[in-house]
Coordinates of N, CA and C in Angstrom, one line a residue:
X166 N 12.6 2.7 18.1 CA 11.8 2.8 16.9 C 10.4 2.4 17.1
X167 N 9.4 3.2 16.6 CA 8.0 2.7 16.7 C 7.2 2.0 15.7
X168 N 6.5 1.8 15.8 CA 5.5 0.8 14.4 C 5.1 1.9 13.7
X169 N 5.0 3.1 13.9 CA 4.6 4.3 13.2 C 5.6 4.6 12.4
X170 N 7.2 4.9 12.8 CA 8.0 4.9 11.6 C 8.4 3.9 10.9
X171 N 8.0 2.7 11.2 CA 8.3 1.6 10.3 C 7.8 1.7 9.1
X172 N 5.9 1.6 9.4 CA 4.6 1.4 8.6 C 5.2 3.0 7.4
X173 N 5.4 4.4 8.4 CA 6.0 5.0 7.2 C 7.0 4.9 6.8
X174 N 8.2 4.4 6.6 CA 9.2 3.5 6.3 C 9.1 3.1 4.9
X175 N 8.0 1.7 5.2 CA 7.5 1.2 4.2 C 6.9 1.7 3.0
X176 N 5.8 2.7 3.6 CA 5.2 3.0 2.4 C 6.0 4.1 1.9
X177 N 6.9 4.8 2.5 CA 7.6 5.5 1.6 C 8.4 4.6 0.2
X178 N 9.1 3.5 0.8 CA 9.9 3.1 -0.5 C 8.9 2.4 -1.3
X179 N 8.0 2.3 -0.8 CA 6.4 1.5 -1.9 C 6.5 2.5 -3.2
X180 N 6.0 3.9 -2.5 CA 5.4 5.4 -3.1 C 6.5 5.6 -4.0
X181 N 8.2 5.7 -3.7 CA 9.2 5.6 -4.4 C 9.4 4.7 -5.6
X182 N 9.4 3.9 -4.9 CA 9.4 2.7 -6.3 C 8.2 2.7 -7.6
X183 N 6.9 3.2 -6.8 CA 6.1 3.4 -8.2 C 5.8 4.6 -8.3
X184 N 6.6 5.7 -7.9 CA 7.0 6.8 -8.6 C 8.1 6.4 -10.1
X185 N 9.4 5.9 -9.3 CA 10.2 5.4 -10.3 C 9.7 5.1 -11.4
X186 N 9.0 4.0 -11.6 CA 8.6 3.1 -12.2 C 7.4 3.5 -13.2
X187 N 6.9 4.8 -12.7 CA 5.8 5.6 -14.3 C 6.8 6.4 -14.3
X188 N 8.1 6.9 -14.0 CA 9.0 7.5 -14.6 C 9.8 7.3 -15.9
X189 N 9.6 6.3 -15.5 CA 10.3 4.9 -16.6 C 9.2 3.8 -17.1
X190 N 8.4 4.0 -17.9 CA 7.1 3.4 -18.2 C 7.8 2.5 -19.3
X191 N 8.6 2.5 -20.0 CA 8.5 1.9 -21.1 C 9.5 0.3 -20.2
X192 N 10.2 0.8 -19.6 CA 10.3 -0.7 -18.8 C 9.9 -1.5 -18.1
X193 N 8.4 -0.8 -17.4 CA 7.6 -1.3 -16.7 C 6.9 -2.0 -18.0
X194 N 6.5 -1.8 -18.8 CA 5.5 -2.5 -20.1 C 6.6 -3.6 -20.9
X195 N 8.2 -4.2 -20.7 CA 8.3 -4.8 -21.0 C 7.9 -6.5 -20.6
X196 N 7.5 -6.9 -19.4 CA 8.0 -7.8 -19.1 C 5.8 -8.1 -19.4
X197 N 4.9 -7.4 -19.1 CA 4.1 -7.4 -19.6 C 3.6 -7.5 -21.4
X198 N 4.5 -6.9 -22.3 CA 4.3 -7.3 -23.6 C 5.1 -9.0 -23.7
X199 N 6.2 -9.1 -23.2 CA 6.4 -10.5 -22.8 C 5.2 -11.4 -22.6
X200 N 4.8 -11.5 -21.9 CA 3.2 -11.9 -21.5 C 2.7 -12.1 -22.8
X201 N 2.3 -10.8 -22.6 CA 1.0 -11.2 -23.9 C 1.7 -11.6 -25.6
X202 N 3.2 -11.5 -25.3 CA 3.6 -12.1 -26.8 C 3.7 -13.7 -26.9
X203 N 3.9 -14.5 -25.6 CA 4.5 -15.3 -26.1 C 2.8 -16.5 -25.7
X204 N 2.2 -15.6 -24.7 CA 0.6 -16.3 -24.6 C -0.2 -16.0 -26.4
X205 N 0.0 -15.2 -26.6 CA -0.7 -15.0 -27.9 C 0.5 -15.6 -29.3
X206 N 1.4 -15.9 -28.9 CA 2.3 -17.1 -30.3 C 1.6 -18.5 -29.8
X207 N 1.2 -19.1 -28.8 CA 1.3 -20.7 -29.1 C 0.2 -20.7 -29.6
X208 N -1.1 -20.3 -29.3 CA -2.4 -20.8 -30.5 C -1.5 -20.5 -32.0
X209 N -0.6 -19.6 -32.4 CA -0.3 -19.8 -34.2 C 0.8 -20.7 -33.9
X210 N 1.2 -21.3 -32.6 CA 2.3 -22.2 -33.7 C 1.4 -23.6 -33.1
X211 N 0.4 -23.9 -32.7 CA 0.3 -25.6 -32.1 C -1.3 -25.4 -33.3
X212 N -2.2 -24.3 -33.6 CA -3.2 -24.4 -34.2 C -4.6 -24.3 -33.3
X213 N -5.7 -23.6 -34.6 CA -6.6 -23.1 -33.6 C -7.9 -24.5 -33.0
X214 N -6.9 -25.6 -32.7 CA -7.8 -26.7 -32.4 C -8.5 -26.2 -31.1
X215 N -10.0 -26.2 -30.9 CA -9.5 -25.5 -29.3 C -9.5 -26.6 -28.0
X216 N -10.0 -27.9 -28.6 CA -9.7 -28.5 -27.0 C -8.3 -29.0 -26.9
X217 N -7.2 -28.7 -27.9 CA -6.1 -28.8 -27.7 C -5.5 -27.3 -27.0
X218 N -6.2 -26.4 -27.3 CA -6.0 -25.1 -26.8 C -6.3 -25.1 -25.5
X219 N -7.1 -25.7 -25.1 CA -8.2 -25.5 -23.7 C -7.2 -26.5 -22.6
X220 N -6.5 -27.5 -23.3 CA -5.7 -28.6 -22.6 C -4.4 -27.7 -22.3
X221 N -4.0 -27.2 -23.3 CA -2.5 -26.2 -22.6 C -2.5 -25.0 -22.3
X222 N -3.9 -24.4 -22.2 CA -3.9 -23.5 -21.6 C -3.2 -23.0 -20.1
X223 N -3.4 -23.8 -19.3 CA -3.1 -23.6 -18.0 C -1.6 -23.2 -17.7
X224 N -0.7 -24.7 -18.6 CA 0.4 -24.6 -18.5 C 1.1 -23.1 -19.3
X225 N 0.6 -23.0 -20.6 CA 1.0 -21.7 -21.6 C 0.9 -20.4 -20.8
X226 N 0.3 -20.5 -20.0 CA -0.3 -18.8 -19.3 C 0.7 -18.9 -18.3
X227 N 0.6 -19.9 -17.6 CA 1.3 -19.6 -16.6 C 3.2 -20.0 -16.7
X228 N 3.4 -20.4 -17.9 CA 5.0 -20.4 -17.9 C 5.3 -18.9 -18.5
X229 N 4.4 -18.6 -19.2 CA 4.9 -17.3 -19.2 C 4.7 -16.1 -18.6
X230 N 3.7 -16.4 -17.4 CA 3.5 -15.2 -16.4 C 4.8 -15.7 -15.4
X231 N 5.7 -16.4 -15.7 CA 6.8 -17.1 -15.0 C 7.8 -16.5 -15.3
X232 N 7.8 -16.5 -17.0 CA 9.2 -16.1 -17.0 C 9.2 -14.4 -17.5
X233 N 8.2 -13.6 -17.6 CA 7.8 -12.3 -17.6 C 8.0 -12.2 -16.3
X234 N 7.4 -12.9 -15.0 CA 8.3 -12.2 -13.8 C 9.3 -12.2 -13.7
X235 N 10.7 -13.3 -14.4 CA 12.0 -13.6 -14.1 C 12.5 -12.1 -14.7
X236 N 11.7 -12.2 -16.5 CA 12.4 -11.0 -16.6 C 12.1 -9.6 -15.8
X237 N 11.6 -10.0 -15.1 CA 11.2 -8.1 -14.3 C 11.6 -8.1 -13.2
X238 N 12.1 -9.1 -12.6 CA 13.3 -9.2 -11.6 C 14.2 -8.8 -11.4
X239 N 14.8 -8.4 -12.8 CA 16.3 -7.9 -12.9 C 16.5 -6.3 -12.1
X240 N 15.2 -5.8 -12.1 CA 14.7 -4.1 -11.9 C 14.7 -4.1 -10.5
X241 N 14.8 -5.2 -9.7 CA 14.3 -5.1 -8.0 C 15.2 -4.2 -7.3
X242 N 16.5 -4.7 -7.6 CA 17.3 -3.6 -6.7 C 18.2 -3.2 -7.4
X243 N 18.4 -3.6 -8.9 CA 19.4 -2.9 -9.8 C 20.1 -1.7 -9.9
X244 N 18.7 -0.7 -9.8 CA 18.9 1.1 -10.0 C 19.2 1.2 -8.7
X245 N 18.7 0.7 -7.3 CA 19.2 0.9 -6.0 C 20.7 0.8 -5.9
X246 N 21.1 0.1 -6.9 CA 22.9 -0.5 -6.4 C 23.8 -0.1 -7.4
X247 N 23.5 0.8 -8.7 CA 23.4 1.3 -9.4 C 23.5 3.3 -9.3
X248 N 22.7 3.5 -8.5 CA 22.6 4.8 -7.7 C 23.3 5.1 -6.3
X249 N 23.3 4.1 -5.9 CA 24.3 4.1 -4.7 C 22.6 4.2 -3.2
X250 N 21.3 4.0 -3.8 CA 20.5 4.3 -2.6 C 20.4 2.3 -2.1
X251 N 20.9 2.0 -2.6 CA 20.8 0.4 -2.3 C 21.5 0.7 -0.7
X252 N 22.5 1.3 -0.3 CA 23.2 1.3 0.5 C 22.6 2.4 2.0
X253 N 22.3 3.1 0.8 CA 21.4 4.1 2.2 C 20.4 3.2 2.8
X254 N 20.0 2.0 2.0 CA 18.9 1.3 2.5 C 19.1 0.8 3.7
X255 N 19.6 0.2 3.4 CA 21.0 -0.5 4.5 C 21.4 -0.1 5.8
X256 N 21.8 1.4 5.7 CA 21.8 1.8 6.8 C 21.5 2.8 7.4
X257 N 19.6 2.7 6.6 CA 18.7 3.4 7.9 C 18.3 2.8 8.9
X258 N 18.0 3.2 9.8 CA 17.7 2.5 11.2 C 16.4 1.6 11.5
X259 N 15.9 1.5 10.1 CA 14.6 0.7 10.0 C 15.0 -0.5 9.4
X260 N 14.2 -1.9 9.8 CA 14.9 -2.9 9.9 C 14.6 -3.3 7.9
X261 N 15.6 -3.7 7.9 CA 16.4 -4.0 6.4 C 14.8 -4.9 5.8
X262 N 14.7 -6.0 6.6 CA 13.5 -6.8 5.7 C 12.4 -6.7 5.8
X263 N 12.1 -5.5 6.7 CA 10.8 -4.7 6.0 C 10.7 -3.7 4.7
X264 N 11.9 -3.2 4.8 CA 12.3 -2.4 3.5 C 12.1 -3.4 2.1
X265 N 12.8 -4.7 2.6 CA 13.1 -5.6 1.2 C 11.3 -5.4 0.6
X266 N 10.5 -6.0 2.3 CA 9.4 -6.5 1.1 C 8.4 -5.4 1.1
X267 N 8.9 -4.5 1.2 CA 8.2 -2.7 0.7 C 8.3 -2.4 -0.5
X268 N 10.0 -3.2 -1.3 CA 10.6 -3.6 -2.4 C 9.9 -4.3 -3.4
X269 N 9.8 -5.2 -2.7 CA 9.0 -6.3 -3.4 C 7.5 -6.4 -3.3
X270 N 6.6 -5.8 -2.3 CA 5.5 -5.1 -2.9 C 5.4 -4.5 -4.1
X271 N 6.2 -3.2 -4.0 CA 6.1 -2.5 -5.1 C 6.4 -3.4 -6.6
X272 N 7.5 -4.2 -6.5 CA 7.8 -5.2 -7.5 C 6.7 -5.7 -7.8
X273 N 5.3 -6.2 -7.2 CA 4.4 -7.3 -7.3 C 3.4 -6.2 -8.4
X274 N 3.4 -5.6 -7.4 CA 2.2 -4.1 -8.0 C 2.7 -3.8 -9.5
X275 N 4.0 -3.7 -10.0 CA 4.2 -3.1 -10.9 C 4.3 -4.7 -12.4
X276 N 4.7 -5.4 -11.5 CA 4.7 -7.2 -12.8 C 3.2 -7.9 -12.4
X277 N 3.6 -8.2 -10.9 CA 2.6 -9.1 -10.9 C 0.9 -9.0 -11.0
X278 N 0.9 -7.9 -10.7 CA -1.0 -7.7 -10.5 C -1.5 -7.5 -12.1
X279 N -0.2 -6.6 -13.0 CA -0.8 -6.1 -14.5 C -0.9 -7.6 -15.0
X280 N 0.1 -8.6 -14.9 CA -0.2 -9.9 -15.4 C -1.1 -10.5 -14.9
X281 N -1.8 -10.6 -13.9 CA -2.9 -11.1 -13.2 C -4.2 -11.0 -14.0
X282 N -4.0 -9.1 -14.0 CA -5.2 -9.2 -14.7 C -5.5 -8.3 -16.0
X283 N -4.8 -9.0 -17.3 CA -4.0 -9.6 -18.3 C -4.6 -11.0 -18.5
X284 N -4.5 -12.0 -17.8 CA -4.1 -13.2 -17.8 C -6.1 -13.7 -18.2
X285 N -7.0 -13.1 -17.9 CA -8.2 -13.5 -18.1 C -8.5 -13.1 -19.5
X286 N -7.8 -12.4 -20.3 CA -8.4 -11.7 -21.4 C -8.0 -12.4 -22.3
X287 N -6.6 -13.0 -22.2 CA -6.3 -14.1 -23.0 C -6.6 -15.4 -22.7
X288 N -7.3 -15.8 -21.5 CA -7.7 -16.8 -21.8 C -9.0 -17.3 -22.4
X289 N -9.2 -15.8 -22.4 CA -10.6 -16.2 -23.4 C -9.7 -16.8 -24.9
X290 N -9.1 -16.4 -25.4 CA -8.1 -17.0 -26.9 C -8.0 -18.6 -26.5
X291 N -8.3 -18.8 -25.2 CA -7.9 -20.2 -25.3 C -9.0 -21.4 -25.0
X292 N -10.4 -20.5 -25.0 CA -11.3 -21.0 -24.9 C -11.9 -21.7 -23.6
X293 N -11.1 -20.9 -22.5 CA -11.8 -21.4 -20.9 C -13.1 -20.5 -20.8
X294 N -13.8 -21.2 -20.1 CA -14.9 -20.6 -19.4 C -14.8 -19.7 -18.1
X295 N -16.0 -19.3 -18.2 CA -16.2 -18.0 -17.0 C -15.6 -18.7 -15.5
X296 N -15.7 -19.6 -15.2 CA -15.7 -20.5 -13.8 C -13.7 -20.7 -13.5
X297 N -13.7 -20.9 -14.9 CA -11.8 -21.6 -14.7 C -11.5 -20.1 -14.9
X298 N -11.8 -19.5 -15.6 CA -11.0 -18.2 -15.7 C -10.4 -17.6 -14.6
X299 N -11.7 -17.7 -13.6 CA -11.8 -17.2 -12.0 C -10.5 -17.8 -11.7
X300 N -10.8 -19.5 -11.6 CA -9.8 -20.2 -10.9 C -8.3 -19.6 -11.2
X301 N -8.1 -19.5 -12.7 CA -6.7 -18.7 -12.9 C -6.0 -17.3 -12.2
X302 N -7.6 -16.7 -12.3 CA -6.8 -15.5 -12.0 C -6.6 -15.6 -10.3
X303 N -7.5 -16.5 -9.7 CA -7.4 -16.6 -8.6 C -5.3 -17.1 -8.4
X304 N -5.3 -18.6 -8.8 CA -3.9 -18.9 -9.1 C -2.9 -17.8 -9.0
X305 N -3.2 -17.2 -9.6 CA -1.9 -15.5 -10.0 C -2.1 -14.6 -9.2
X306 N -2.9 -14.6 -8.4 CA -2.8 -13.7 -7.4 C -2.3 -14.1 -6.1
X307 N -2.7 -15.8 -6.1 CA -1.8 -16.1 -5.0 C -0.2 -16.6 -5.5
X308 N -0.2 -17.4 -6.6 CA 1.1 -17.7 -6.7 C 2.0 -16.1 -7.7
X309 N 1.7 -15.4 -8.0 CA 3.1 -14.0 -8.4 C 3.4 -13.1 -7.1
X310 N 2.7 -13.1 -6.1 CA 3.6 -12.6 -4.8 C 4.5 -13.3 -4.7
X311 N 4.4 -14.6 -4.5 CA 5.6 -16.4 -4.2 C 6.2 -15.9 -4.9
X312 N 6.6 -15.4 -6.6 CA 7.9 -15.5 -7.7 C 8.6 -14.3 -7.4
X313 N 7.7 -12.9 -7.3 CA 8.1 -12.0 -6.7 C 9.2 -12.2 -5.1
X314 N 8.9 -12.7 -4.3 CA 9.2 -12.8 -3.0 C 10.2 -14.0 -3.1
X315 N 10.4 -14.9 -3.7 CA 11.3 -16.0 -3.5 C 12.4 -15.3 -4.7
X316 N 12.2 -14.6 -6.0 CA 13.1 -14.5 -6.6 C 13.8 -13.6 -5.9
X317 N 13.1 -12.3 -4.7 CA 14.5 -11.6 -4.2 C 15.5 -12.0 -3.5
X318 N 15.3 -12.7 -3.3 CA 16.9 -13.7 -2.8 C 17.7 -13.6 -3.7
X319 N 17.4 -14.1 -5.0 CA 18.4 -14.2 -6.0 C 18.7 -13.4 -6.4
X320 N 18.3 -12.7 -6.6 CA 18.3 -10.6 -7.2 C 19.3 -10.6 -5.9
X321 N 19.4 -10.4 -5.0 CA 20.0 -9.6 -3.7 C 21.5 -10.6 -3.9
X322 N 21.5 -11.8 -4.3 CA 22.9 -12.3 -4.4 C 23.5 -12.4 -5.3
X323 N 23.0 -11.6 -6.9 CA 23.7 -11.3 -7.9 C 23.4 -9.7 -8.3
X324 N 22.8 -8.8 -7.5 CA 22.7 -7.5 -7.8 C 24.5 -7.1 -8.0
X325 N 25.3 -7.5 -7.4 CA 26.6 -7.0 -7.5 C 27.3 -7.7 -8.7
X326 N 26.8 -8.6 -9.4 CA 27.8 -9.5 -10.5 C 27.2 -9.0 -11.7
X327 N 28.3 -8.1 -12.8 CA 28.1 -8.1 -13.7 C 27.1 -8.3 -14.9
X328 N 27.5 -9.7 -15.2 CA 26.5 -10.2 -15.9 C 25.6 -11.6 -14.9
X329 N 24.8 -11.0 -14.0 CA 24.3 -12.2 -13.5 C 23.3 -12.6 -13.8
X330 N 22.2 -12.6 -14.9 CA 21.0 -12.8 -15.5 C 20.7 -14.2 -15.9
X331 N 22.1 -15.4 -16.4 CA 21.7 -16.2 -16.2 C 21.9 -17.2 -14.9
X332 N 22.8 -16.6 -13.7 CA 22.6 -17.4 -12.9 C 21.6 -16.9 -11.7
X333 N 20.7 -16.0 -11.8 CA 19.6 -15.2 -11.9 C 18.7 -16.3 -11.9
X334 N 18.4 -16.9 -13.5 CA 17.4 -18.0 -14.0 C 18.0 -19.1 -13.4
X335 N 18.9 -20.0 -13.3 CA 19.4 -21.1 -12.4 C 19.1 -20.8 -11.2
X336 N 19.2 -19.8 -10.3 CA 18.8 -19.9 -9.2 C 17.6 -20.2 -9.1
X337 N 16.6 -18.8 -9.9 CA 15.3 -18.9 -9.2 C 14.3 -19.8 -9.7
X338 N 14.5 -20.2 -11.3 CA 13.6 -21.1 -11.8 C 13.1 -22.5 -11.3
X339 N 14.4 -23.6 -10.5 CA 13.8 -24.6 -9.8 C 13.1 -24.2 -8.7
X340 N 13.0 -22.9 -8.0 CA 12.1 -22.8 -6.6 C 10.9 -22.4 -7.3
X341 N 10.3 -22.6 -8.7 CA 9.1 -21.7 -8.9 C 8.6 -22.9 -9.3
X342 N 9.0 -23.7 -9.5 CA 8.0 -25.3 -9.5 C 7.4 -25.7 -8.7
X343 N 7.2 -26.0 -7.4 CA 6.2 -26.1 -6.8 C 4.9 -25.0 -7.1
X344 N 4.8 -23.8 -7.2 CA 3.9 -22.8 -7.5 C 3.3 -22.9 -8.9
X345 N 4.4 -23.1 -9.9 CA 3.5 -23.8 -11.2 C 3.2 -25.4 -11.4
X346 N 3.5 -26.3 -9.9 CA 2.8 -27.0 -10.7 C 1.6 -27.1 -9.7
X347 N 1.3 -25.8 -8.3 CA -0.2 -26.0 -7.7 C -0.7 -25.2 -9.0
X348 N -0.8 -24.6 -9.1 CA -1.3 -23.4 -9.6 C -2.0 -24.2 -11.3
X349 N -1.1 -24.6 -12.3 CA -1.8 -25.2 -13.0 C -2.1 -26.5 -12.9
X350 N -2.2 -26.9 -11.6 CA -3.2 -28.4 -11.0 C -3.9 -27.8 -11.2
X351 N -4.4 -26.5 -10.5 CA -6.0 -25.7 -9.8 C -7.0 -25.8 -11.1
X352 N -5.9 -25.1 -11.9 CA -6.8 -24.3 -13.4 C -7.0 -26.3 -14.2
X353 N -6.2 -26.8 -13.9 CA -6.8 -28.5 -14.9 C -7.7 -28.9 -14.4
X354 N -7.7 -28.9 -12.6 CA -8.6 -29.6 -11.9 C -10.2 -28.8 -12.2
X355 N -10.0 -27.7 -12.3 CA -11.1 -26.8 -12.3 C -11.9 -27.1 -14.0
X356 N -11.3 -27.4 -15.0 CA -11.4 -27.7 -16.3 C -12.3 -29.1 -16.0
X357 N -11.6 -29.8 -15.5 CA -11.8 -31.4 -15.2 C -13.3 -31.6 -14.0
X358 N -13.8 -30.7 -13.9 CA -14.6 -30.4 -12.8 C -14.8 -31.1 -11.4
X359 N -13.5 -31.1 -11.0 CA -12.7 -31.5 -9.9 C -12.9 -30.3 -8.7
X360 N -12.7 -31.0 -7.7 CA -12.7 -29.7 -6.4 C -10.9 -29.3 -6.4
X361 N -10.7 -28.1 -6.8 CA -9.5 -27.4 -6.6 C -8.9 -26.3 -5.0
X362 N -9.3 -27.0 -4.2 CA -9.3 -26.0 -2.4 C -8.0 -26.5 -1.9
X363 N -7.8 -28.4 -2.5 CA -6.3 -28.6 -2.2 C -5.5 -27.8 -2.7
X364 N -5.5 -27.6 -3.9 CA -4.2 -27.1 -4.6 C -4.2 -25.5 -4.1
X365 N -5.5 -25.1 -4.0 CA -5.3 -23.5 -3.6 C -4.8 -23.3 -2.2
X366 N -5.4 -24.1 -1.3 CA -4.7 -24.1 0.3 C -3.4 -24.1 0.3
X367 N -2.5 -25.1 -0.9 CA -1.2 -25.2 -0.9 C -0.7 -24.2 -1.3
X368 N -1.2 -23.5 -2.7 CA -0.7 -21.9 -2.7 C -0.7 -20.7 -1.7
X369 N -2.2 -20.6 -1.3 CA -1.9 -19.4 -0.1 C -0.8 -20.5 1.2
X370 N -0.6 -21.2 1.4 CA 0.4 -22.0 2.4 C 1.9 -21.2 2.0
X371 N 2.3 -21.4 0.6 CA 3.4 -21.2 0.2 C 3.3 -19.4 -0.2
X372 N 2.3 -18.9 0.1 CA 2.5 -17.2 0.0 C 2.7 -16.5 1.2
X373 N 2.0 -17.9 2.5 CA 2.2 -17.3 3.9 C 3.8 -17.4 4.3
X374 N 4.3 -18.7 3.7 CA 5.1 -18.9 3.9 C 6.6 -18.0 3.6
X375 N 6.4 -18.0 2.5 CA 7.4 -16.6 1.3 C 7.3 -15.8 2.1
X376 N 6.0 -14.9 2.8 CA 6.0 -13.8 3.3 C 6.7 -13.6 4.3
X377 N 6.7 -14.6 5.3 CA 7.5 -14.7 6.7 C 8.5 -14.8 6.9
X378 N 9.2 -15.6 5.6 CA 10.8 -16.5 5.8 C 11.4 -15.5 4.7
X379 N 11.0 -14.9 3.5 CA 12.1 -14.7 2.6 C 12.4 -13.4 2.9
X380 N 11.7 -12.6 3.3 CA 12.7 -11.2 3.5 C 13.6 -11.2 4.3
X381 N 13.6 -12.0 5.2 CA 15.2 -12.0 6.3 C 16.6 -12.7 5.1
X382 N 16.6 -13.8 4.5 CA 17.7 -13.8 3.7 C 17.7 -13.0 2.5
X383 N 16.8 -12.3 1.9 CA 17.2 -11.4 1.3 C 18.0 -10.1 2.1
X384 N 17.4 -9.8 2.7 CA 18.5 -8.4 3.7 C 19.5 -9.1 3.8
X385 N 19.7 -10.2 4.7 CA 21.2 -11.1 4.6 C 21.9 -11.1 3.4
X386 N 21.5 -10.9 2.1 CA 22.0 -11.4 0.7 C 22.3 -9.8 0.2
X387 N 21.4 -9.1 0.7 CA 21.8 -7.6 0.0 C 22.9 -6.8 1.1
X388 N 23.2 -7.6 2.2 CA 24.2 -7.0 3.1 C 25.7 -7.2 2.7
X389 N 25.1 -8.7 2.4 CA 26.7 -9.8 1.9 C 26.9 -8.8 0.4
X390 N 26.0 -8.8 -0.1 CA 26.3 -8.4 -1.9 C 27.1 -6.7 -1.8
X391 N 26.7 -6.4 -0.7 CA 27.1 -4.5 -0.4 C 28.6 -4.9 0.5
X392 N 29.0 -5.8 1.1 CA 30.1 -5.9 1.4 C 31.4 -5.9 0.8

């Protein structure tokens, strides 16, 4: 097998997947109106104080760019296992965890980047400035690859279980703490006019890291779950 049919390999199931995916537009726009519903309810339920606004900002944006990814997780390999191409995946001759995170690209492209950049337009509602905004959106672009890429583990070891959506959220929600709590250090420290390069070094660390290590136990987990 060569690097040539790999590289097209990949970008075939990329091209697939967001083919799928404006096929089906109105479920691509759920986990995104998620987003912007539950960022735009806490200014009406805490009040339009804004340096009360400006102080939870960081955390408010980003628990819900959290759990708007959980919910869009459910779509990773569902319709694959679902359609029965989960299995063709499996056993083409191209190696399984390059496929996953060809998967999980596409996954990022389709939740993570529209929330990314989403995530500055509301924070103007919360009264950050031009400088922290950056910082945020910087935040979300390194840490929603990480939620993307660590939740396919979980997705690949409950794609086969019925109702697995809440042990879905038990799995994957304590591995996303470390990422929310660099990620809104960066955006406080940046508020606080602090040098934020620790907290961001520790997120690209934990996106290098995701990248390298998590696609081999998800193939491991979508092998066991097809067994």
């Amino acid at each position: 097998m060569n690097t040539v049919s790999s590289f097209a390999a990949f970008s075939a199931v990329v091209h697939r997947d967001l083919l799928l995916a404006y096929r089906h537009r109105a479920e691509l726009l759920n986990p995104l109106a998620f987003f912007v519903l539950v960022v735009t309810l806490f200014p009406l339920g805490v009040g339009a104080e804004m340096a009360l606004l400006k102080r939870i900002a960081p955390g408010v944006i980003w628990v819900a760019a959290l759990l708007a990814s959980l919910l869009s997780l459910d779509t990773l390999f569902k319709s694959d296992f679902e359609d029965g191409s989960l299995e063709l995946l499996v056993m083409t001759p191209h190696p399984l965890s390059l496929l996953v995170l060809a998967k999980v690209t596409a996954h990022w492209l389709l939740s993570g980047a529209p929330l990314s950049l989403m995530a500055p337009l509301l924070a103007v509602m919360f009264g950050l400035q031009g400088d922290v905004i950056g910082i945020l959106l910087f935040t979300l672009l390194l840490g929603t690859p990480v939620l993307s890429l660590i939740g396919a583990i979980a997705v690949a070891l409950t794609v086969g279980l019925r109702k697995g959506g809440v042990l879905l959220a038990i799995l994957v929600l304590p591995l996303y703490v470390p990422v929310l709590i660099f990620a809104s250090g960066a955006v406080d420290a940046a508020m606080a006019g602090f040098p934020v390069s620790g907290q961001l070094y520790m997120m690209a660390a934990l996106l290098v890291g995701a990248l390298t290590l998590t696609p081999w136990p998800t193939a491991a987990a979508l092998k066991m779950s097809l067994a």
